[in-house]
mmCIF file of C-alpha atoms in Angstrom:
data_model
loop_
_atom_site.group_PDB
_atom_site.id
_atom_site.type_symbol
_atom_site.label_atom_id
_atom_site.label_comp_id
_atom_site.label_asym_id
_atom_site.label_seq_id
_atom_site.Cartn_x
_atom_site.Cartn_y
_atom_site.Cartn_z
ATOM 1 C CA UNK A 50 24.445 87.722 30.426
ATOM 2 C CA UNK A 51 21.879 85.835 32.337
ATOM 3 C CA UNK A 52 20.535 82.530 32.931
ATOM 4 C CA UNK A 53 18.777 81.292 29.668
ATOM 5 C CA UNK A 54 16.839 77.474 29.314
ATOM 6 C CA UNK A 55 18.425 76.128 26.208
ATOM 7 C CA UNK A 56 16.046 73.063 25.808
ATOM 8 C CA UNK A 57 13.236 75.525 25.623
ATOM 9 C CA UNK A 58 14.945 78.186 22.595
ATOM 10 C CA UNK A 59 15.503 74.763 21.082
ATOM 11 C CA UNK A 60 11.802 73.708 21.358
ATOM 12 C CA UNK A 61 10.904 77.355 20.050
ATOM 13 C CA UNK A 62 13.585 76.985 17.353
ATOM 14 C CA UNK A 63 11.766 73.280 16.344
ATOM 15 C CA UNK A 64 8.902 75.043 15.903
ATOM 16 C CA UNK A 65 9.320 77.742 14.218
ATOM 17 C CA UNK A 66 11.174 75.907 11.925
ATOM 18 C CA UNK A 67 7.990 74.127 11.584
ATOM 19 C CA UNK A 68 6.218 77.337 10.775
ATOM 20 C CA UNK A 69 8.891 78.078 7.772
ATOM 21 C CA UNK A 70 8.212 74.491 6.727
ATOM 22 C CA UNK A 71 4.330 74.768 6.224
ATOM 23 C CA UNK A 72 4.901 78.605 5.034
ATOM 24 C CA UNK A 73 6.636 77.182 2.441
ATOM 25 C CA UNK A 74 4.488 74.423 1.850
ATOM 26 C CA UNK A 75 1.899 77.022 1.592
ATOM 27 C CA UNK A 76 3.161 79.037 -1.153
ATOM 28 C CA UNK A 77 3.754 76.780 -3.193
ATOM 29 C CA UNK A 78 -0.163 75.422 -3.115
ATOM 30 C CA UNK A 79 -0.799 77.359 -6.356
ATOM 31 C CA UNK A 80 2.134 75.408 -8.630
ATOM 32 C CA UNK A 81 -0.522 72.559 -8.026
ATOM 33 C CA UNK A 82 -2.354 73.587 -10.271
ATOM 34 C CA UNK A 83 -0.160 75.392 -12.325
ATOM 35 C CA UNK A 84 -0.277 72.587 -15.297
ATOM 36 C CA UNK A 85 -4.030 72.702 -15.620
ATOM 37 C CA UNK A 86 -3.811 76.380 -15.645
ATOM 38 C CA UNK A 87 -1.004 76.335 -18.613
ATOM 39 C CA UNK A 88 -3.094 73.699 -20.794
ATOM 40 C CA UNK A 89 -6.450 75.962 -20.116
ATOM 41 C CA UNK A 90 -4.822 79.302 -21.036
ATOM 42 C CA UNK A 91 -3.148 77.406 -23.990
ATOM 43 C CA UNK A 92 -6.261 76.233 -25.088
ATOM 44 C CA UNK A 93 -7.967 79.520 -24.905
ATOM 45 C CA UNK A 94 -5.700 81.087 -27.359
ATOM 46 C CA UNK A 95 -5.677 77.813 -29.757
ATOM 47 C CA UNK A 96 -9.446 78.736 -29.617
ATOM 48 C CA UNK A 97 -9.389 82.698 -30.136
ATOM 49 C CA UNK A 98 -7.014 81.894 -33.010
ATOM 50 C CA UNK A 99 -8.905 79.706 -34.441
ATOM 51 C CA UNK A 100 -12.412 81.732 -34.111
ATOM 52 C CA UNK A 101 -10.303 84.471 -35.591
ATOM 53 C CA UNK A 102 -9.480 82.672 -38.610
ATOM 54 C CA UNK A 103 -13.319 80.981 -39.139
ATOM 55 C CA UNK A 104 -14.179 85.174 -38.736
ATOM 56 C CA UNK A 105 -12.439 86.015 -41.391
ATOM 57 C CA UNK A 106 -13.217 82.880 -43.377
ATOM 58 C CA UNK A 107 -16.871 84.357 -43.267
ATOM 59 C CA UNK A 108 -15.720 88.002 -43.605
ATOM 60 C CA UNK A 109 -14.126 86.704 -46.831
ATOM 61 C CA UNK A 110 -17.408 84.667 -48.018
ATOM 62 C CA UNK A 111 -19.695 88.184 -47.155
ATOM 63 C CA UNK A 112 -16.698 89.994 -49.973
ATOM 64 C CA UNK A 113 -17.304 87.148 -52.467
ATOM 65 C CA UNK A 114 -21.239 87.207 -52.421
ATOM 66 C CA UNK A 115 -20.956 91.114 -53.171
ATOM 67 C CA UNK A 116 -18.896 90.800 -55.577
ATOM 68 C CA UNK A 117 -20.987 88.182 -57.642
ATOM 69 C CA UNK A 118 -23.925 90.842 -57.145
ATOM 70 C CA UNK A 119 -21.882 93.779 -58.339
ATOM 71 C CA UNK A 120 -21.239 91.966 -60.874
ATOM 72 C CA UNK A 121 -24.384 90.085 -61.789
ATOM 73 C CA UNK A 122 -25.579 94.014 -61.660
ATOM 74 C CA UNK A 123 -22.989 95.261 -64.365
ATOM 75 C CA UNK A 124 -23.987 92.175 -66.385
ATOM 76 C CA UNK A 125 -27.614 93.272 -66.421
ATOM 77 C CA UNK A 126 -26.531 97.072 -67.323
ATOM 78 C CA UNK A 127 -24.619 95.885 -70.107
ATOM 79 C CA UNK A 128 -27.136 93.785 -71.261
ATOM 80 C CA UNK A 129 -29.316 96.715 -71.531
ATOM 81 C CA UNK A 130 -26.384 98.956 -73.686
ATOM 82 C CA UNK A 131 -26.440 96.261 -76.230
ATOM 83 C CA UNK A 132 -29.882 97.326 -77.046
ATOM 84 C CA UNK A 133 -28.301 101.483 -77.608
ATOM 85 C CA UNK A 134 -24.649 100.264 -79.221
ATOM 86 C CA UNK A 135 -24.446 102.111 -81.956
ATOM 87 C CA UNK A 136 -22.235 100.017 -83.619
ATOM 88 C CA UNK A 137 -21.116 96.553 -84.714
ATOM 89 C CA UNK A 138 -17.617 97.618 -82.990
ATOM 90 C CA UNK A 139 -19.535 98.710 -79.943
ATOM 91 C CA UNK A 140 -21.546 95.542 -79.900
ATOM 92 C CA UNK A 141 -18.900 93.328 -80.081
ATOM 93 C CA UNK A 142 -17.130 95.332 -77.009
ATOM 94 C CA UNK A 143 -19.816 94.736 -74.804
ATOM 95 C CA UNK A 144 -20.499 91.429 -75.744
ATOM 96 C CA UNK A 145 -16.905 90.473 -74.745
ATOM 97 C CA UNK A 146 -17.617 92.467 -71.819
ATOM 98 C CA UNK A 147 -20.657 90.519 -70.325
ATOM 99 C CA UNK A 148 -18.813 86.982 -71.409
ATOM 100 C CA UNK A 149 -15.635 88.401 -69.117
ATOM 101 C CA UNK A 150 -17.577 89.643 -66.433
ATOM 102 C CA UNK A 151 -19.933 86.018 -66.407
ATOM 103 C CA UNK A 152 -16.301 83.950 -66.525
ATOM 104 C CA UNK A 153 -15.571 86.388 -63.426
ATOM 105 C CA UNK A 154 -19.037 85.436 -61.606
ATOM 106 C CA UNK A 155 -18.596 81.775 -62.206
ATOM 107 C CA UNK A 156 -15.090 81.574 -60.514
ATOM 108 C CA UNK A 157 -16.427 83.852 -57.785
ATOM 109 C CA UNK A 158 -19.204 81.285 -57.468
ATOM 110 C CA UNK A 159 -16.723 78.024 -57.424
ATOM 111 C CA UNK A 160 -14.812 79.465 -54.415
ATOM 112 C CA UNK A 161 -18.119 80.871 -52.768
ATOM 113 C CA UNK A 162 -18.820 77.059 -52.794
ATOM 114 C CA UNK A 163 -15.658 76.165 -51.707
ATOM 115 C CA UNK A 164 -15.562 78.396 -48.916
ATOM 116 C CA UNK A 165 -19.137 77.264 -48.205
ATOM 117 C CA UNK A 166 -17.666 73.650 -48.013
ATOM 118 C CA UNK A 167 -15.301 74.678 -45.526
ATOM 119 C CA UNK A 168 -16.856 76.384 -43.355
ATOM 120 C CA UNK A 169 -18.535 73.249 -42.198
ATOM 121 C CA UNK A 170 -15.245 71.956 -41.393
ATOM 122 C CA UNK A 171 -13.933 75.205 -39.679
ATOM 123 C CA UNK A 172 -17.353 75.420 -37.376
ATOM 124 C CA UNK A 173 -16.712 71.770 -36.455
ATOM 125 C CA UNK A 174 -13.214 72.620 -35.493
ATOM 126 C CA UNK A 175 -14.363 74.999 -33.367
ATOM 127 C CA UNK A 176 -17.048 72.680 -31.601
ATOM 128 C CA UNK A 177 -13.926 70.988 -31.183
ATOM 129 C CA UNK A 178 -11.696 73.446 -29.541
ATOM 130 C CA UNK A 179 -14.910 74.645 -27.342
ATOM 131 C CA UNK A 180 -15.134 70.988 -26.018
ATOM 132 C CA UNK A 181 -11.310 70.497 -25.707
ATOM 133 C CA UNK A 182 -11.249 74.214 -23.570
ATOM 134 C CA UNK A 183 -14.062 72.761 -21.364
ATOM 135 C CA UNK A 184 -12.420 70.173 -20.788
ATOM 136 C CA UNK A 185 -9.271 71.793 -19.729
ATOM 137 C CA UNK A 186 -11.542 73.955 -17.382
ATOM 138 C CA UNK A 187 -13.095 71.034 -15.615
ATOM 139 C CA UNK A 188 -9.512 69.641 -14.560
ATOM 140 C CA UNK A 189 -8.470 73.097 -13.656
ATOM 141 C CA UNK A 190 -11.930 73.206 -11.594
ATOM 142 C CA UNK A 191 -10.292 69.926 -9.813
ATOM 143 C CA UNK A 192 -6.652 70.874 -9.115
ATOM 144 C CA UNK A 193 -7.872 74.439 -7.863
ATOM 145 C CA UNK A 194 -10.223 72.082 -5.521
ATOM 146 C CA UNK A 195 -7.091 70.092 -4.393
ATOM 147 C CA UNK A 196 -4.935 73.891 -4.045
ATOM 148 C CA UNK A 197 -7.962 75.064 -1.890
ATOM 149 C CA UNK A 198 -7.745 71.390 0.393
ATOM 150 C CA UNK A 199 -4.213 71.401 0.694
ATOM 151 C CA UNK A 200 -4.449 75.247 1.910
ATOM 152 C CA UNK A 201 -6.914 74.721 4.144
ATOM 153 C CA UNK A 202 -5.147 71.824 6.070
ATOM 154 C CA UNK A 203 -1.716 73.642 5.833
ATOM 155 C CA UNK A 204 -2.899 76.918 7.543
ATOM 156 C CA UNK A 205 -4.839 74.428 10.115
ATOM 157 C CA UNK A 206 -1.377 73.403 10.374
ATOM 158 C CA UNK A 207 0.064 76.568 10.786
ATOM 159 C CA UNK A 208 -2.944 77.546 13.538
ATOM 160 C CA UNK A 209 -1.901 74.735 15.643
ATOM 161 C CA UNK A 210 1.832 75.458 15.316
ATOM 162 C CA UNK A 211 1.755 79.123 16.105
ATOM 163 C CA UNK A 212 -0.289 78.561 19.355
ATOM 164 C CA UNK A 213 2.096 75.828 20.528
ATOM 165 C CA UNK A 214 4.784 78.770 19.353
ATOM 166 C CA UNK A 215 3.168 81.065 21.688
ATOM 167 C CA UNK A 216 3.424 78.852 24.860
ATOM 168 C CA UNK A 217 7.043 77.985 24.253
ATOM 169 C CA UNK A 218 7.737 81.583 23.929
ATOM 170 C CA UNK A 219 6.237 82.285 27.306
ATOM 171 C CA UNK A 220 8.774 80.078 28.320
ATOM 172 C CA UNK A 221 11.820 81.692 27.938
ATOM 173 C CA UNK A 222 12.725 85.300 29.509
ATOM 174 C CA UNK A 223 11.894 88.213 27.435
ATOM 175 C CA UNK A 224 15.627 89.811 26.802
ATOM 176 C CA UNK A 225 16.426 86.267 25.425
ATOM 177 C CA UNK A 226 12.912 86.146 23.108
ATOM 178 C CA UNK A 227 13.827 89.269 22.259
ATOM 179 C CA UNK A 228 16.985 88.793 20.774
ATOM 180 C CA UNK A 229 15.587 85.274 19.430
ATOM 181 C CA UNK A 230 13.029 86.805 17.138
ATOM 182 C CA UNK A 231 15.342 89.478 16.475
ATOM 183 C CA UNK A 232 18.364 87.101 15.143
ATOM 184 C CA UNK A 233 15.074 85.139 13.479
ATOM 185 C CA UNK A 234 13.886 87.740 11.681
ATOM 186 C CA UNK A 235 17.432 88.458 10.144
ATOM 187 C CA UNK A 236 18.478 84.879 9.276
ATOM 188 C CA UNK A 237 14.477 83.863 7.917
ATOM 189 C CA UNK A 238 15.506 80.364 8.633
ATOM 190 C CA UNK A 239 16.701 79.821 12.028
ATOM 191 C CA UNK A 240 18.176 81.343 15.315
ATOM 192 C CA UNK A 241 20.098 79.045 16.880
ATOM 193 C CA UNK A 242 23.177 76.827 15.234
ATOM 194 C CA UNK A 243 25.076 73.907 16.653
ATOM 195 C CA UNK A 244 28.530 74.263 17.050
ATOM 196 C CA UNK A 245 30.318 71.429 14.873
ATOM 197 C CA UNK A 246 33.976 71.316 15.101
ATOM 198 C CA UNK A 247 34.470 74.345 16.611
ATOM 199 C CA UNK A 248 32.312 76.104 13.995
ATOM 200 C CA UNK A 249 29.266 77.470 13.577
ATOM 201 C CA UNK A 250 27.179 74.848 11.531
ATOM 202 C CA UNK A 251 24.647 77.576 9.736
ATOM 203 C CA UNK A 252 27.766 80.591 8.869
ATOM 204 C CA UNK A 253 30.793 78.361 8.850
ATOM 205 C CA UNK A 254 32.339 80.989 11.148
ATOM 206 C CA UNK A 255 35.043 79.387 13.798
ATOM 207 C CA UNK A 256 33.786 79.472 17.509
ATOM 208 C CA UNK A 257 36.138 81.175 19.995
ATOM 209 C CA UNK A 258 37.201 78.405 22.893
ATOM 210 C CA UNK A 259 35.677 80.412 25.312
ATOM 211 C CA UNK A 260 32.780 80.585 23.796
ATOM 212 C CA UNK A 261 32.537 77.184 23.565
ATOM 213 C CA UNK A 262 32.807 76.729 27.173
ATOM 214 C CA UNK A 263 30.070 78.723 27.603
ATOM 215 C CA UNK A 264 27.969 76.906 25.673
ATOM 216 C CA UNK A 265 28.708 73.985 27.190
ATOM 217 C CA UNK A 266 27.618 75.127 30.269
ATOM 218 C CA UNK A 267 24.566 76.182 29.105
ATOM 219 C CA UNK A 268 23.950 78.884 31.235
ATOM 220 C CA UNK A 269 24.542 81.641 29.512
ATOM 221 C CA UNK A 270 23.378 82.665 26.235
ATOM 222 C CA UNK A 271 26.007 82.459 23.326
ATOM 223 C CA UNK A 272 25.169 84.321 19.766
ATOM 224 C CA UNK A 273 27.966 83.888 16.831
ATOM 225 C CA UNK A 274 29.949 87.025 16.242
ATOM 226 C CA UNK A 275 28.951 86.668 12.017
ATOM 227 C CA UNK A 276 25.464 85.010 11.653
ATOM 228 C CA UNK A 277 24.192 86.176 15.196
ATOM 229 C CA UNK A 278 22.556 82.904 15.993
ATOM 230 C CA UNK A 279 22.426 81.644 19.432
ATOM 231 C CA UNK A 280 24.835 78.772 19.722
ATOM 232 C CA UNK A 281 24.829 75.348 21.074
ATOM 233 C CA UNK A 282 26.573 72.406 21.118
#
């Protein structure tokens, strides 16, 4: 193995761990404004539902205003067979008929008027919801403004980091960066470990005495036979 500079895979390894900081840091922007996004999306349906129901409300209304014409219409027919019955019998039958069918109109008519009555109600509610919703939106508006800051001064961040990254890779010899990212992209977290009490510190893994004694010397590059991570004490 050759020479390697410790103090300068240790200044990579501080940065890069840097990096995985603010890459985190980054991801998890959005959850800022995850709340706002709940209580908007909540409100949303609370209003669809609720537009539903006034929809039908008036659907129902439309049905009750044709049915007092149908029949106010078979009143006025009947009216007209009393004039032909052609018997007392007959008469009677219709009469009965047109007092049925009126008793029929007028309740039609009492819950027409209810339903008129609350549908002032129901189109308030829904003033309500509409202002509640836009409401929601505007504080959505505001954390998606925060996400959008805190993004924007993370990957600043993350600009300055990775150019500092590039000079401390130049650095260090290319077989040695070489198997640095290599062990870096395998672990995702690091690529070098201390050696505590004879183990390694990220696997747990006991360090051979000899290996040990390398590492001490720092002079020659020292990975851990589990986790792969270059070792130092």
């Amino acid at each position: 193995m050759s020479e390697f500079s410790l103090p300068a895979i240790q200044t990579l390894g501080a940065i890069d761990r840097s990096i995985l900081s603010a890459e985190r840091r980054l991801a998890r922007a959005p959850s800022l404004a995850a709340p706002q996004q709940a209580r908007v999306a909540e409100a949303k349906k609370a209003l669809e539902e609720l537009k539903a129901k006034n929809n039908q409300a008036k659907l129902t209304l439309k049905q009750l205003e044709s049915s007092v014409r149908v029949k106010e219409e078979e009143i006025g027919k009947t009216n007209v067979a009393l004039n032909t019955a052609k018997s007392n019998d007959e008469y009677q039958t219709l009469l009965r008929k047109i007092d049925r069918l009126k008793q029929e109109v007028s309740d039609t008519e009492t819950q027409i008027l209810e339903a008129f009555e609350g549908q002032d109600g129901r189109d308030a509610e829904v003033k309500r919801y509409e202002a509640r919703l836009k409401e929601q939106e505007a504080e959505l508006k505001l954390a998606l403004a925060r996400v959008k800051a805190e993004e924007d001064e993370i990957n600043a961040e993350l600009d300055g980091l990775r150019k500092q990254r590039e000079e401390a890779a130049s650095a260090i010899q290319d077989d040695h960066l070489g198997l640095y990212d290599k062990v870096l992209s395998k672990t995702k977290d690091s690529a070098i470990a201390q050696i505590v009490n004879e183990n390694c510190a990220a696997c747990g893994l006991r360090v051979r005495p000899d290996q040990i004694s390398q590492a001490r010397g720092e002079k020659l590059i020292v990975t851990c036979t589990s986790c792969g991570r270059i070792l130092h004490l």
